[in-house]
Coordinates of C-alpha atoms in Angstrom, one line a residue:
Chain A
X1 CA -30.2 10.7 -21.7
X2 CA -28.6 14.1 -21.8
X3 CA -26.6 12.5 -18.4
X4 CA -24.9 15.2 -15.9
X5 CA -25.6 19.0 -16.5
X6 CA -24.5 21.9 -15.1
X7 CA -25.3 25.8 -15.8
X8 CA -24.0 27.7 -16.6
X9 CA -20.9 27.3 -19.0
X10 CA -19.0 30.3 -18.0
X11 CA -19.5 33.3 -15.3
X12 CA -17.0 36.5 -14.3
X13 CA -18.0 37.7 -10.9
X14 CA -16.4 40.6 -9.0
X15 CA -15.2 40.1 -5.5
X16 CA -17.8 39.8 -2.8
X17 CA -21.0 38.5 -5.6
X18 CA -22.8 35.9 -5.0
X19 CA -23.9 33.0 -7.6
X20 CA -25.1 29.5 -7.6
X21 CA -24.0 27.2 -10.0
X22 CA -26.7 24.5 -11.1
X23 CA -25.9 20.9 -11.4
X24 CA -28.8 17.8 -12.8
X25 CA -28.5 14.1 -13.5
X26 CA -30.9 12.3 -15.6
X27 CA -29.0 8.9 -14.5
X28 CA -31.3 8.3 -11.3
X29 CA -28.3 8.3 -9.6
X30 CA -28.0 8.8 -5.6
X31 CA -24.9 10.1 -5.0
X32 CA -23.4 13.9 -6.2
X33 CA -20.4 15.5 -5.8
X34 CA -18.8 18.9 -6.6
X35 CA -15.1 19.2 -7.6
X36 CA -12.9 21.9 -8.1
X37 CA -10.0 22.0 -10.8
X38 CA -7.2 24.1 -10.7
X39 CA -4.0 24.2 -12.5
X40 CA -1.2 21.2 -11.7
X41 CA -3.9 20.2 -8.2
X42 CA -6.3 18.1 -10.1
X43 CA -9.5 17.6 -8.6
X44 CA -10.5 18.4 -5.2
X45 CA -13.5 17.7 -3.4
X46 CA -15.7 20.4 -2.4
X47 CA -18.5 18.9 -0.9
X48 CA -20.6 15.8 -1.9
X49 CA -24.3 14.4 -1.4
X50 CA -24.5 10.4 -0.6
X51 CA -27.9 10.6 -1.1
X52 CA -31.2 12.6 -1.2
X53 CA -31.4 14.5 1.9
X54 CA -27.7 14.0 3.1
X55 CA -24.7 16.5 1.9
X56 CA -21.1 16.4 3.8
X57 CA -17.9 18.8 3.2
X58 CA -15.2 17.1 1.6
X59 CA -11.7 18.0 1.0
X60 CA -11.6 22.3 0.4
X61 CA -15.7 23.4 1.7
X62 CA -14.9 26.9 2.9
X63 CA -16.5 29.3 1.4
X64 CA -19.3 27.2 -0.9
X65 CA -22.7 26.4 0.8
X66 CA -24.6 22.6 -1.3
X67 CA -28.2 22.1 -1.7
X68 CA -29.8 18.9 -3.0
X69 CA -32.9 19.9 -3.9
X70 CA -34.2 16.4 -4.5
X71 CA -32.6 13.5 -6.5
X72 CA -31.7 14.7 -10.0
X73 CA -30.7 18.6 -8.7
X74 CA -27.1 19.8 -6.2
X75 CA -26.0 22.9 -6.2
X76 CA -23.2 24.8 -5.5
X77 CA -23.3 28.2 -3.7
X78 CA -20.8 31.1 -3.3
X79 CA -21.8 33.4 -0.7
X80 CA -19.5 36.3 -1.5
X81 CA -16.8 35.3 -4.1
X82 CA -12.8 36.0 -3.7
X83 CA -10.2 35.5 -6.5
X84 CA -9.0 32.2 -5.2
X85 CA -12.6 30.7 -5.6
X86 CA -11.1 30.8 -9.4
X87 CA -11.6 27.9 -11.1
X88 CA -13.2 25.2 -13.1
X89 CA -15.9 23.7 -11.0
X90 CA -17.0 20.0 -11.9
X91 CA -20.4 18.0 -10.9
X92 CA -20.7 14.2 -10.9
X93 CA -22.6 11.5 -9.7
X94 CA -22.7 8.0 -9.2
X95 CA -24.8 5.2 -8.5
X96 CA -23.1 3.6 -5.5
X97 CA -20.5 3.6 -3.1
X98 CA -17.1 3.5 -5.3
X99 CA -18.3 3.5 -8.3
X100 CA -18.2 5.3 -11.4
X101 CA -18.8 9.3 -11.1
X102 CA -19.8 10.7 -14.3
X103 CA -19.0 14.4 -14.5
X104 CA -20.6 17.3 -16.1
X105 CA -19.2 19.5 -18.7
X106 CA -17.9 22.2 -15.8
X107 CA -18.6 25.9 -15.3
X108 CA -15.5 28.2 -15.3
X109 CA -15.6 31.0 -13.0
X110 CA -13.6 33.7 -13.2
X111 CA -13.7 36.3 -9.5
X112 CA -11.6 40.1 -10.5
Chain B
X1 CA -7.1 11.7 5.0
X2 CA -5.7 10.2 1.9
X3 CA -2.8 11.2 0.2
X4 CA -2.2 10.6 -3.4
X5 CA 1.4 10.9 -5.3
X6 CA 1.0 10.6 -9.0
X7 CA 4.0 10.7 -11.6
X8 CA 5.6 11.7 -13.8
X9 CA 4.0 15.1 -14.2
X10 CA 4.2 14.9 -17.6
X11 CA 5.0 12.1 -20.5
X12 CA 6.1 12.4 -23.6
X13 CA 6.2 8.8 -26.0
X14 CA 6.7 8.5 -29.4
X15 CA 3.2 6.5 -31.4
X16 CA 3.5 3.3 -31.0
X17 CA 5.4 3.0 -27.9
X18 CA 4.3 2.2 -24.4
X19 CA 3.2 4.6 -21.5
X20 CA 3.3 3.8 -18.0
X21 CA 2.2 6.0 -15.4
X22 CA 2.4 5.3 -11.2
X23 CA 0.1 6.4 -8.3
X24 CA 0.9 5.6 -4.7
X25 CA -1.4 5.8 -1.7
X26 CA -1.5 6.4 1.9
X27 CA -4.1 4.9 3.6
X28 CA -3.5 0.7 3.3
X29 CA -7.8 0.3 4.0
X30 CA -8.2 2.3 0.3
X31 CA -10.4 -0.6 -1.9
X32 CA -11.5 1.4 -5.4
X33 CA -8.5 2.7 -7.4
X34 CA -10.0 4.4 -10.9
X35 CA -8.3 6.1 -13.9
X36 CA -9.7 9.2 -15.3
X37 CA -8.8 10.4 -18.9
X38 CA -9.8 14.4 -19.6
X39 CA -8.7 15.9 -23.3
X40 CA -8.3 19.2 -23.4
X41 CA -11.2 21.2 -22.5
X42 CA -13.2 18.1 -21.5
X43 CA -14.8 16.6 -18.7
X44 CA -12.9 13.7 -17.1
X45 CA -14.1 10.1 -18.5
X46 CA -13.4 6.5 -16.8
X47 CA -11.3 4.6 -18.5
X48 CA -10.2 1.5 -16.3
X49 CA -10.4 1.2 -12.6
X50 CA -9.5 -1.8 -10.3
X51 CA -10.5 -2.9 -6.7
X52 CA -8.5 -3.8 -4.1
X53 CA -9.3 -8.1 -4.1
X54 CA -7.3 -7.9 -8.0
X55 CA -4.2 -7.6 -8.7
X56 CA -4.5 -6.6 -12.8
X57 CA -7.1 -5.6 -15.1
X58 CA -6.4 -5.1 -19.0
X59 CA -9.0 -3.6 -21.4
X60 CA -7.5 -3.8 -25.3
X61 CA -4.3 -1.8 -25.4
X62 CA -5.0 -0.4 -21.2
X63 CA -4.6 -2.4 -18.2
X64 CA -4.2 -1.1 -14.8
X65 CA -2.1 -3.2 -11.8
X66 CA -2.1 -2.9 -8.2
X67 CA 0.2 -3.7 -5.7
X68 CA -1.6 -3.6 -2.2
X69 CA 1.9 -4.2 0.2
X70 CA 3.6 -1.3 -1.7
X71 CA 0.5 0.8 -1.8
X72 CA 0.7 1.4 -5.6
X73 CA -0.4 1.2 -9.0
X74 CA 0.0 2.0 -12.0
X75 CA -1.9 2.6 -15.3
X76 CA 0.2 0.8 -18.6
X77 CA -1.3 1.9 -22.1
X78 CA 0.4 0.3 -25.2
X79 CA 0.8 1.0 -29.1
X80 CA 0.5 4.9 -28.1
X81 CA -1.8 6.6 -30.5
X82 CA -1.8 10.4 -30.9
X83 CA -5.4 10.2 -29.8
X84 CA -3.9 8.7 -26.8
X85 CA -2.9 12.2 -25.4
X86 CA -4.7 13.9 -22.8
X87 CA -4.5 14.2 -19.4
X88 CA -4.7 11.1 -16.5
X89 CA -5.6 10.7 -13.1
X90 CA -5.8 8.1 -10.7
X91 CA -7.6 8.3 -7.9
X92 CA -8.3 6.4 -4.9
X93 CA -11.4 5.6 -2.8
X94 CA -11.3 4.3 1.4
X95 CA -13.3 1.4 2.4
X96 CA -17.2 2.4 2.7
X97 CA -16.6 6.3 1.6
X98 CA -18.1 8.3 -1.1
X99 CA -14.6 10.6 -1.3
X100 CA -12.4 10.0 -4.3
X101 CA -9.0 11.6 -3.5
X102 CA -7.6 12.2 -7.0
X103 CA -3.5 12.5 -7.9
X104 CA -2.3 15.7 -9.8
X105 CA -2.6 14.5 -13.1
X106 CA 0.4 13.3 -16.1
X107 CA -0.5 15.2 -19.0
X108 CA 0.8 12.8 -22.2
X109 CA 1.8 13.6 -25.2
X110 CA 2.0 10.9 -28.2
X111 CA 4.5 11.9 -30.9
X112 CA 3.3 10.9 -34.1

């Protein structure tokens, strides 16, 4: 089981691109988040998918749209990227409520 | 929403000794209370985590306690090794919600 993946590894983007950043479990998990981690904040919510079907903002949503394309596949969109979209961006999931989240390698974004 | 105070920010113990590091909450109906350990450049990883019906949980040189009245707890690791260091967070999850709320992090340093 290769687990939680996300693509890619690393992306620069000027101000104003757009991108999406790709996120699969192999866990038959239902549930899928998207964190972001920045310096000395730890990890903050973006938004998260309870299961197939369902997606709700958490903690810091503006700017990023979520898809979850079916059970395995969420991902992250950024409409039109600013500097302070900067970060290392994190996808889990987990196989109930308050349970485990296993997280993916990340994807560190870099907006000039 | 949930608030989550971790410290110290950062911890430095010399290998052998004992680390203890606190989280406090804010919202009394919080149930799930994980710890996360990320080395440098990794994903974060589960190491122990506790719900709120228990008062301690100990896995070989980790255990975790909670105090539900003081709305804390704390993560104890003992004989420090140098692969001990990294950094921890605690997190905390509210009664039939998906959203972990995550503290700022102690990075540790074990001194060999």
């Amino acid at each position: 089981n290769a687990g939680v993946t996300q693509t890619p590894k690393f992306q620069v983007l000027k101000t104003g691109q757009s991108m999406t950043l790709q996120c699969a479990q192999d866990m038959n998990h239902n549930s899928m988040y998207w964190y972001r981690q920045d310096p000395g904040m730890g990890l903050r919510l973006i938004y998260y998918s309870a299961s197939e079907g369902t997606t709700d903002k958490g903690e810091v949503p503006n700017g990023y749209n979520v898809s979850r394309l079916n059970k395995r596949e969420f991902s992250l969109r950024l409409e039109s990227a600013a500097p302070s979209q900067t970060s290392v961006y994190f996808c889990a999931s987990s196989d109930r409520l308050a349970g485990e989240q296993y997280f993916g390698p990340g994807t560190r974004l870099t907006v000039t | 929403g949930e608030n989550v105070e971790q410290h110290p920010s950062t911890l430095s113990v010399q290998e052998g000794d004992s680390a203890v590091i606190k989280c406090t909450y804010s919202d009394s109906a919080s149930n799930y209370f994980p710890w996360y350990k990320q080395e440098l450049g990794k994903r974060p990883q589960l190491i122990i985590d506790i719900r709120s019906n228990v008062g301690e949980k100990k896995d070989q040189r980790i255990a975790v306690t909670l105090n539900k009245t003081a709305k804390h707890f704390s993560l104890h690791i003992t004989e420090t090794q140098p692969e001990d260091s990294a950094v921890y967070f605690c997190a905390v999850s509210g009664a039939g919600s998906y959203q972990l709320t995550f503290g700022k992090g102690t990075k540790l340093s074990v001194i060999p």
